[in-house]
Amino acid sequence: MHRPLAQSAINRKAAQIHLLKRFSETKNYQEGMCGAPVRNRSATIPAVNWPLYAVAALSVAFRFLARSDWAKGAGYWWDDWSILVALCLITAGSSITTEMAHLGLGKDMWTLEPSHISDILFYFWIDEFLYIATLSITKISILCLYLRIFPSTVSNRFRIATFILMAISIIYAVVLEFIILFSCEPIDYFWHMWDGEHEGSCLNTNAEIFAGAGVNIAIDIVILVLPIPKLLGLEVSFTKKIGICLTFLVGGFSIICSIVRLQYLVQWGNTTNPTWDYTQVAIWSSVEGAATIICACMPQMAGPVKRFYGRTVSKVSSAGTKKYGISGSSGSHALELSRRDEPPSKSNAIAKTVSVSATYDGRSQRATSEEELVGRSEVGWPTTVGYTHDYQKQWSP
């Protein structure tokens, strides 16, 4: 794949960088003697990286808290465990990126020790694996969330489309990981080609970059728009429809990050100063990875936030229970009655309490925060799903 076409360009690049290596000591000496400024953006990398990572970690922690038994959540499923795996991967990626900054990423390569240059390129190679894995697993988490919100009773076609997208995401990740693994022959030529002292060949870097990024952006767009028709079909006010759609579409920010990162990747593919030019790639990789995880947790956080500020769709008050003789237990959902719902009292009435319970698909009698966001009864669930109520019936003997 493009090895003969790319080899001459790679050889020219290697020759140019080889000259930089030979004159690096002279360059350092001249800058020290003449007082020339030394460019250094290394501190910017962890300054951007770790705050975003902290927000992503807090988002995942809040998500797991909202789903816990302590918070009367619905429990954990594959969407939760997969996002936890993505957080572990981005933790490793953030640590590697920080180590690259300590080695000299963000500085001109001729100001660095030769061994540090090779180490930075090696870590970059490892970081690409983690980057692809993080984004792909986050996609799977979002798709699992769709399966959780919209069961087969709502739309089999929607679920089939979701499974197809999940398969495409997995295949894309596996293929791209193999391309990165064998992009150079021998493999270690990837981080040694810069010195001009090693022999090898590599794939066409720009073709690899455009193909990988193009497919990634296309998958992201399809995943974002997939649930929109279902969300627009909800029997709620137009304002609420827009709010729900925006909660899901906030993931569009990760697409913007992918596009920005692509521009810097193309620049890096033609660079003769990788330790300087890769700085923006590292920064935007961190931004995209963290933003993707944060956006994937937004729907789960919407319901608990609404409850926290007292804007739940329905509530049960102890006063209502006493007045109307109706009790409800639904975890994060509740039942709200108005005074006009109270049946007229009769002095000779006989009261009988009937307990009715309903569950769906063997799931807990608790509502997930996403289901609270879209409203179960609005997307095809029976109104009593997930509830346990006592209905009081009155009649005259």
Short mmCIF file of C-alpha atoms in Angstrom, two decimals:
data_model
loop_
_atom_site.label_atom_id
_atom_site.label_comp_id
_atom_site.label_asym_id
_atom_site.label_seq_id
_atom_site.Cartn_x
_atom_site.Cartn_y
_atom_site.Cartn_z
CA MET A 1 0.00 0.00 0.00
CA HIS A 2 1.83 3.05 -1.35
CA ARG A 3 5.23 1.88 -0.11
CA PRO A 4 7.10 2.47 -3.43
CA LEU A 5 5.42 5.85 -3.92
CA ALA A 6 6.17 7.03 -0.42
CA GLN A 7 9.73 5.73 -0.16
CA SER A 8 11.45 8.53 -2.08
CA ALA A 9 9.69 11.20 -0.02
CA ILE A 10 10.61 9.38 3.19
CA ASN A 11 14.24 9.13 2.11
CA ARG A 12 14.35 12.86 1.41
CA LYS A 13 12.80 13.61 4.79
CA ALA A 14 15.25 11.28 6.51
CA ALA A 15 18.17 12.97 4.79
CA GLN A 16 16.98 16.40 5.86
CA ILE A 17 16.48 15.32 9.46
CA HIS A 18 19.85 13.57 9.38
CA LEU A 19 21.46 16.92 8.66
CA LEU A 20 19.54 18.47 11.54
CA LYS A 21 20.89 15.81 13.84
CA ARG A 22 24.49 16.43 12.75
CA PHE A 23 24.22 20.18 13.29
CA SER A 24 22.13 20.09 16.47
CA GLU A 25 25.11 20.66 18.75
CA THR A 26 26.29 23.56 16.61
CA LYS A 27 22.81 25.05 16.68
CA ASN A 28 22.61 24.79 20.47
CA TYR A 29 26.01 26.42 20.81
CA GLN A 30 25.07 29.33 18.53
CA GLU A 31 21.80 29.93 20.36
CA GLY A 32 23.60 29.90 23.70
CA MET A 33 26.28 32.32 22.54
CA CYS A 34 24.06 34.67 20.54
CA GLY A 35 21.13 34.70 22.92
CA ALA A 36 18.69 33.46 20.31
CA PRO A 37 15.29 32.54 21.80
CA VAL A 38 14.55 28.87 22.32
CA ARG A 39 10.99 27.90 21.46
CA ASN A 40 9.29 25.84 24.15
CA ARG A 41 5.63 24.82 24.33
CA SER A 42 6.13 21.77 26.53
CA ALA A 43 4.31 23.25 29.53
CA THR A 44 1.18 23.83 27.45
CA ILE A 45 0.61 20.11 26.96
CA PRO A 46 -0.03 19.06 30.58
CA ALA A 47 -1.74 22.40 31.27
CA VAL A 48 -4.40 21.48 28.70
CA ASN A 49 -4.30 17.74 29.17
CA TRP A 50 -4.92 17.20 32.87
CA PRO A 51 -7.76 19.69 33.51
CA LEU A 52 -9.72 18.15 30.65
CA TYR A 53 -8.92 14.69 31.95
CA ALA A 54 -10.21 15.71 35.38
CA VAL A 55 -13.52 16.85 33.89
CA ALA A 56 -13.82 13.58 31.96
CA ALA A 57 -13.06 11.54 35.08
CA LEU A 58 -15.61 13.49 37.13
CA SER A 59 -18.21 12.97 34.39
CA VAL A 60 -17.69 9.21 34.52
CA ALA A 61 -17.73 9.23 38.32
CA PHE A 62 -20.99 11.20 38.36
CA ARG A 63 -22.45 8.78 35.83
CA PHE A 64 -21.62 5.77 37.99
CA LEU A 65 -22.92 7.53 41.08
CA ALA A 66 -26.23 8.28 39.36
CA ARG A 67 -26.57 4.63 38.34
CA SER A 68 -25.68 3.23 41.77
CA ASP A 69 -28.07 1.65 44.27
CA TRP A 70 -27.19 4.43 46.71
CA ALA A 71 -28.68 6.99 44.30
CA LYS A 72 -31.57 4.63 43.46
CA GLY A 73 -30.24 4.32 39.94
CA ALA A 74 -31.02 1.62 37.42
CA GLY A 75 -27.74 -0.23 37.81
CA TYR A 76 -24.86 -0.64 35.39
CA TRP A 77 -24.85 -1.99 31.87
CA TRP A 78 -22.46 -2.33 28.94
CA ASP A 79 -22.57 1.38 28.14
CA ASP A 80 -21.24 2.14 31.63
CA TRP A 81 -18.49 -0.48 31.65
CA SER A 82 -17.29 0.49 28.17
CA ILE A 83 -17.01 4.17 29.10
CA LEU A 84 -15.00 3.11 32.16
CA VAL A 85 -12.60 1.23 29.85
CA ALA A 86 -12.33 4.36 27.69
CA LEU A 87 -11.43 6.40 30.78
CA CYS A 88 -8.68 3.91 31.66
CA LEU A 89 -7.28 4.20 28.13
CA ILE A 90 -7.30 7.99 28.19
CA THR A 91 -5.57 7.85 31.58
CA ALA A 92 -2.72 5.90 29.99
CA GLY A 93 -2.70 8.23 26.98
CA SER A 94 -2.56 11.35 29.15
CA SER A 95 0.34 9.92 31.14
CA ILE A 96 2.26 9.08 27.96
CA THR A 97 1.62 12.53 26.50
CA THR A 98 2.90 14.15 29.70
CA GLU A 99 6.04 12.01 29.55
CA MET A 100 6.55 13.14 25.95
CA ALA A 101 6.40 16.75 27.13
CA HIS A 102 9.03 16.00 29.80
CA LEU A 103 11.29 14.50 27.12
CA GLY A 104 11.03 17.62 24.98
CA LEU A 105 7.81 17.51 22.99
CA GLY A 106 7.02 21.15 22.28
CA LYS A 107 10.62 22.08 21.52
CA ASP A 108 12.64 22.15 18.31
CA MET A 109 14.22 18.76 17.75
CA TRP A 110 17.72 20.17 17.28
CA THR A 111 17.63 21.35 20.90
CA LEU A 112 17.04 17.82 22.21
CA GLU A 113 19.17 14.80 22.89
CA PRO A 114 18.99 12.32 19.98
CA SER A 115 17.74 9.56 22.27
CA HIS A 116 14.91 11.79 23.46
CA ILE A 117 13.74 12.33 19.89
CA SER A 118 13.47 8.59 19.30
CA ASP A 119 11.67 8.14 22.61
CA ILE A 120 9.15 10.86 21.75
CA LEU A 121 8.38 9.27 18.39
CA PHE A 122 8.04 5.85 20.02
CA TYR A 123 5.58 7.23 22.57
CA PHE A 124 3.70 8.94 19.77
CA TRP A 125 3.36 5.57 18.06
CA ILE A 126 1.96 4.03 21.28
CA ASP A 127 -0.30 7.01 21.84
CA GLU A 128 -1.94 6.50 18.45
CA PHE A 129 -3.09 3.03 19.51
CA LEU A 130 -4.61 4.42 22.69
CA TYR A 131 -6.23 7.30 20.81
CA ILE A 132 -7.99 5.02 18.33
CA ALA A 133 -9.06 2.58 21.05
CA THR A 134 -10.44 5.38 23.25
CA LEU A 135 -12.58 6.89 20.51
CA SER A 136 -13.85 3.52 19.29
CA ILE A 137 -14.84 2.25 22.73
CA THR A 138 -16.57 5.56 23.46
CA LYS A 139 -18.58 5.11 20.24
CA ILE A 140 -19.58 1.63 21.42
CA SER A 141 -20.65 3.09 24.77
CA ILE A 142 -22.92 5.61 23.06
CA LEU A 143 -24.44 2.92 20.85
CA CYS A 144 -25.05 0.69 23.88
CA LEU A 145 -26.82 3.65 25.44
CA TYR A 146 -29.12 3.81 22.41
CA LEU A 147 -29.92 0.12 22.83
CA ARG A 148 -30.68 0.74 26.49
CA ILE A 149 -33.03 3.64 25.85
CA PHE A 150 -34.84 2.28 22.80
CA PRO A 151 -35.84 -1.39 23.17
CA SER A 152 -37.15 -3.64 20.41
CA THR A 153 -40.73 -2.62 21.22
CA VAL A 154 -39.92 0.88 20.01
CA SER A 155 -38.15 0.08 16.75
CA ASN A 156 -36.40 -3.03 15.52
CA ARG A 157 -34.97 -1.09 12.58
CA PHE A 158 -33.36 1.40 14.89
CA ARG A 159 -31.70 -1.36 16.89
CA ILE A 160 -30.49 -3.11 13.73
CA ALA A 161 -28.95 0.16 12.53
CA THR A 162 -27.31 0.56 15.94
CA PHE A 163 -25.80 -2.93 15.81
CA ILE A 164 -24.52 -2.29 12.28
CA LEU A 165 -22.85 0.94 13.42
CA MET A 166 -21.33 -0.92 16.35
CA ALA A 167 -19.86 -3.55 14.01
CA ILE A 168 -18.48 -0.85 11.69
CA SER A 169 -16.86 0.94 14.63
CA ILE A 170 -15.18 -2.25 15.82
CA ILE A 171 -13.95 -3.18 12.34
CA TYR A 172 -12.67 0.36 11.78
CA ALA A 173 -10.71 0.28 15.04
CA VAL A 174 -9.16 -3.13 14.39
CA VAL A 175 -8.15 -2.29 10.82
CA LEU A 176 -6.67 1.07 11.77
CA GLU A 177 -4.73 -0.43 14.68
CA PHE A 178 -3.17 -2.96 12.31
CA ILE A 179 -2.32 -0.22 9.82
CA ILE A 180 -0.55 1.76 12.55
CA LEU A 181 1.22 -1.36 13.80
CA PHE A 182 2.64 -2.24 10.39
CA SER A 183 2.89 1.27 8.95
CA CYS A 184 6.67 0.90 8.78
CA GLU A 185 8.91 -2.03 7.94
CA PRO A 186 10.64 -2.86 10.20
CA ILE A 187 8.26 -1.62 12.88
CA ASP A 188 10.92 0.30 14.82
CA TYR A 189 11.75 2.30 11.71
CA PHE A 190 8.81 4.51 12.68
CA TRP A 191 10.75 6.07 15.55
CA HIS A 192 14.24 5.68 14.06
CA MET A 193 13.73 7.00 10.53
CA TRP A 194 14.45 10.57 11.61
CA ASP A 195 18.19 9.99 12.17
CA GLY A 196 18.96 8.81 8.63
CA GLU A 197 21.02 5.94 10.02
CA HIS A 198 18.36 3.23 9.76
CA GLU A 199 16.92 1.58 6.67
CA GLY A 200 13.27 0.80 6.15
CA SER A 201 10.07 1.86 4.44
CA CYS A 202 6.70 3.24 5.52
CA LEU A 203 3.22 3.70 4.17
CA ASN A 204 2.08 6.96 2.66
CA THR A 205 1.53 8.98 5.82
CA ASN A 206 -0.93 11.51 4.41
CA ALA A 207 -3.07 8.83 2.74
CA GLU A 208 -3.23 6.94 6.04
CA ILE A 209 -4.15 10.12 7.95
CA PHE A 210 -6.95 11.19 5.59
CA ALA A 211 -8.45 7.70 5.31
CA GLY A 212 -8.49 7.10 9.07
CA ALA A 213 -9.77 10.55 10.00
CA GLY A 214 -12.37 10.59 7.23
CA VAL A 215 -13.94 7.30 8.32
CA ASN A 216 -13.85 8.36 11.97
CA ILE A 217 -15.65 11.64 11.29
CA ALA A 218 -18.25 9.91 9.10
CA ILE A 219 -19.04 7.35 11.82
CA ASP A 220 -19.34 10.11 14.43
CA ILE A 221 -21.82 12.04 12.29
CA VAL A 222 -24.02 8.99 11.71
CA ILE A 223 -23.99 8.11 15.42
CA LEU A 224 -25.03 11.65 16.33
CA VAL A 225 -27.96 11.91 13.91
CA LEU A 226 -29.21 8.33 14.37
CA PRO A 227 -31.49 8.99 17.39
CA ILE A 228 -32.71 12.42 16.26
CA PRO A 229 -35.85 11.16 14.41
CA LYS A 230 -36.86 9.17 17.49
CA LEU A 231 -36.26 12.13 19.77
CA LEU A 232 -38.21 14.50 17.53
CA GLY A 233 -41.11 12.06 17.60
CA LEU A 234 -41.57 12.43 21.34
CA GLU A 235 -44.95 13.75 22.45
CA VAL A 236 -43.50 16.67 24.35
CA SER A 237 -43.29 20.39 23.78
CA PHE A 238 -41.11 21.72 21.00
CA THR A 239 -38.83 23.41 23.53
CA LYS A 240 -38.25 20.14 25.35
CA LYS A 241 -37.59 18.35 22.06
CA ILE A 242 -34.89 20.87 21.22
CA GLY A 243 -33.36 20.52 24.68
CA ILE A 244 -33.25 16.73 24.44
CA CYS A 245 -31.74 16.82 20.95
CA LEU A 246 -29.11 19.33 22.02
CA THR A 247 -28.16 17.06 24.92
CA PHE A 248 -27.36 14.31 22.43
CA LEU A 249 -25.90 16.60 19.76
CA VAL A 250 -23.35 18.09 22.16
CA GLY A 251 -21.17 15.24 20.90
CA GLY A 252 -20.73 17.31 17.75
CA PHE A 253 -17.94 19.13 19.56
CA SER A 254 -15.81 15.99 19.29
CA ILE A 255 -16.25 16.10 15.51
CA ILE A 256 -14.94 19.66 15.48
CA CYS A 257 -11.92 18.47 17.47
CA SER A 258 -11.33 15.69 14.93
CA ILE A 259 -11.35 18.17 12.06
CA VAL A 260 -8.95 20.55 13.81
CA ARG A 261 -6.65 17.65 14.75
CA LEU A 262 -6.66 16.46 11.14
CA GLN A 263 -5.18 19.76 9.95
CA TYR A 264 -2.26 19.44 12.35
CA LEU A 265 -1.79 15.76 11.49
CA VAL A 266 -1.32 16.65 7.84
CA GLN A 267 1.29 19.22 8.86
CA TRP A 268 3.03 16.59 11.00
CA GLY A 269 3.02 14.13 8.09
CA ASN A 270 5.25 16.50 6.12
CA THR A 271 7.40 17.74 8.97
CA THR A 272 11.14 17.78 9.41
CA ASN A 273 10.73 19.01 13.00
CA PRO A 274 8.38 16.43 14.59
CA THR A 275 8.98 17.31 18.24
CA TRP A 276 7.73 20.84 17.55
CA ASP A 277 5.01 20.16 14.99
CA TYR A 278 3.44 17.28 16.93
CA THR A 279 2.64 19.58 19.86
CA GLN A 280 -0.73 20.66 18.47
CA VAL A 281 -1.56 17.08 17.51
CA ALA A 282 -0.93 15.96 21.10
CA ILE A 283 -3.02 18.81 22.50
CA TRP A 284 -5.99 18.23 20.22
CA SER A 285 -5.81 14.48 20.73
CA SER A 286 -6.21 15.10 24.45
CA VAL A 287 -9.04 17.57 23.87
CA GLU A 288 -10.88 15.20 21.54
CA GLY A 289 -10.51 12.17 23.79
CA ALA A 290 -11.72 13.98 26.90
CA ALA A 291 -14.53 15.77 25.03
CA THR A 292 -15.78 12.49 23.59
CA ILE A 293 -16.04 10.90 27.04
CA ILE A 294 -17.69 13.99 28.53
CA CYS A 295 -20.24 14.15 25.71
CA ALA A 296 -20.98 10.43 26.07
CA CYS A 297 -21.90 11.04 29.72
CA MET A 298 -24.13 14.06 29.09
CA PRO A 299 -27.45 12.19 28.62
CA GLN A 300 -26.87 10.20 31.81
CA MET A 301 -26.19 13.37 33.78
CA ALA A 302 -29.25 15.24 32.52
CA GLY A 303 -31.79 13.34 34.62
CA PRO A 304 -29.96 13.57 37.97
CA VAL A 305 -29.27 17.27 37.40
CA LYS A 306 -32.96 17.88 36.77
CA ARG A 307 -33.85 16.04 39.95
CA PHE A 308 -31.26 17.98 41.91
CA TYR A 309 -32.81 21.28 40.90
CA GLY A 310 -36.34 20.03 41.45
CA ARG A 311 -37.37 19.94 37.80
CA THR A 312 -38.34 16.29 37.52
CA VAL A 313 -41.18 15.38 35.23
CA SER A 314 -43.24 14.01 38.11
CA LYS A 315 -43.00 13.89 41.89
CA VAL A 316 -44.59 12.19 44.83
CA SER A 317 -45.09 14.07 48.05
CA SER A 318 -45.90 12.55 51.37
CA ALA A 319 -48.84 14.92 51.57
CA GLY A 320 -50.20 13.55 48.31
CA THR A 321 -49.87 10.02 49.60
CA LYS A 322 -51.89 10.86 52.69
CA LYS A 323 -54.58 12.83 50.88
CA TYR A 324 -55.18 10.57 47.92
CA GLY A 325 -54.36 7.19 49.38
CA ILE A 326 -51.87 6.52 46.60
CA SER A 327 -48.30 5.53 47.16
CA GLY A 328 -45.58 5.28 44.55
CA SER A 329 -42.09 3.89 44.53
CA SER A 330 -40.15 4.36 41.34
CA GLY A 331 -36.57 5.22 42.16
CA SER A 332 -35.89 8.31 40.12
CA HIS A 333 -39.46 8.62 38.80
CA ALA A 334 -42.56 9.46 40.76
CA LEU A 335 -46.25 10.05 40.34
CA GLU A 336 -47.92 13.42 40.62
CA LEU A 337 -51.64 13.83 41.18
CA SER A 338 -53.75 16.95 41.31
CA ARG A 339 -56.59 17.49 43.75
CA ARG A 340 -59.17 16.99 41.02
CA ASP A 341 -58.02 13.38 40.67
CA GLU A 342 -59.35 12.58 44.13
CA PRO A 343 -62.53 10.49 43.91
CA PRO A 344 -65.51 11.80 45.88
CA SER A 345 -65.61 10.36 49.35
CA LYS A 346 -68.58 8.33 50.40
CA SER A 347 -69.53 7.71 53.96
CA ASN A 348 -70.63 4.17 53.22
CA ALA A 349 -67.85 3.32 50.82
CA ILE A 350 -65.76 0.23 51.20
CA ALA A 351 -62.11 0.75 50.43
CA LYS A 352 -60.05 -1.97 48.83
CA THR A 353 -56.38 -1.70 47.99
CA VAL A 354 -54.99 -3.50 44.95
CA SER A 355 -51.23 -3.67 44.48
CA VAL A 356 -50.09 -3.64 40.87
CA SER A 357 -46.48 -4.15 39.84
CA ALA A 358 -44.96 -4.00 36.38
CA THR A 359 -41.47 -4.46 35.05
CA TYR A 360 -40.13 -4.46 31.52
CA ASP A 361 -37.61 -6.84 30.05
CA GLY A 362 -36.61 -8.09 33.49
CA ARG A 363 -35.15 -4.72 34.41
CA SER A 364 -35.12 -3.10 37.80
CA GLN A 365 -38.13 -1.11 38.94
CA ARG A 366 -36.08 2.02 38.71
CA ALA A 367 -35.80 4.44 35.88
CA THR A 368 -32.52 5.36 34.29
CA SER A 369 -31.57 8.99 33.95
CA GLU A 370 -31.72 8.71 30.14
CA GLU A 371 -35.23 7.31 30.31
CA GLU A 372 -36.17 10.20 32.56
CA LEU A 373 -34.71 12.54 29.96
CA VAL A 374 -36.81 11.21 27.09
CA GLY A 375 -39.76 9.86 29.11
CA ARG A 376 -40.48 6.17 28.87
CA SER A 377 -44.17 6.52 28.13
CA GLU A 378 -43.29 8.89 25.32
CA VAL A 379 -41.19 6.40 23.40
CA GLY A 380 -43.41 3.36 23.63
CA TRP A 381 -43.17 2.05 27.18
CA PRO A 382 -46.33 1.43 29.19
CA THR A 383 -46.98 4.16 31.69
CA THR A 384 -46.69 1.72 34.59
CA VAL A 385 -43.32 0.35 33.52
CA GLY A 386 -40.84 0.51 36.33
CA TYR A 387 -43.43 1.52 38.89
CA THR A 388 -45.06 -0.14 41.88
CA HIS A 389 -48.24 1.61 42.91
CA ASP A 390 -51.18 0.93 45.20
CA TYR A 391 -54.41 1.88 43.48
CA GLN A 392 -57.36 2.45 45.79
CA LYS A 393 -60.71 1.45 44.37
CA GLN A 394 -63.95 2.44 46.05
CA TRP A 395 -67.46 1.21 45.51
CA SER A 396 -70.73 0.96 47.35
CA PRO A 397 -71.91 -2.43 48.64
#
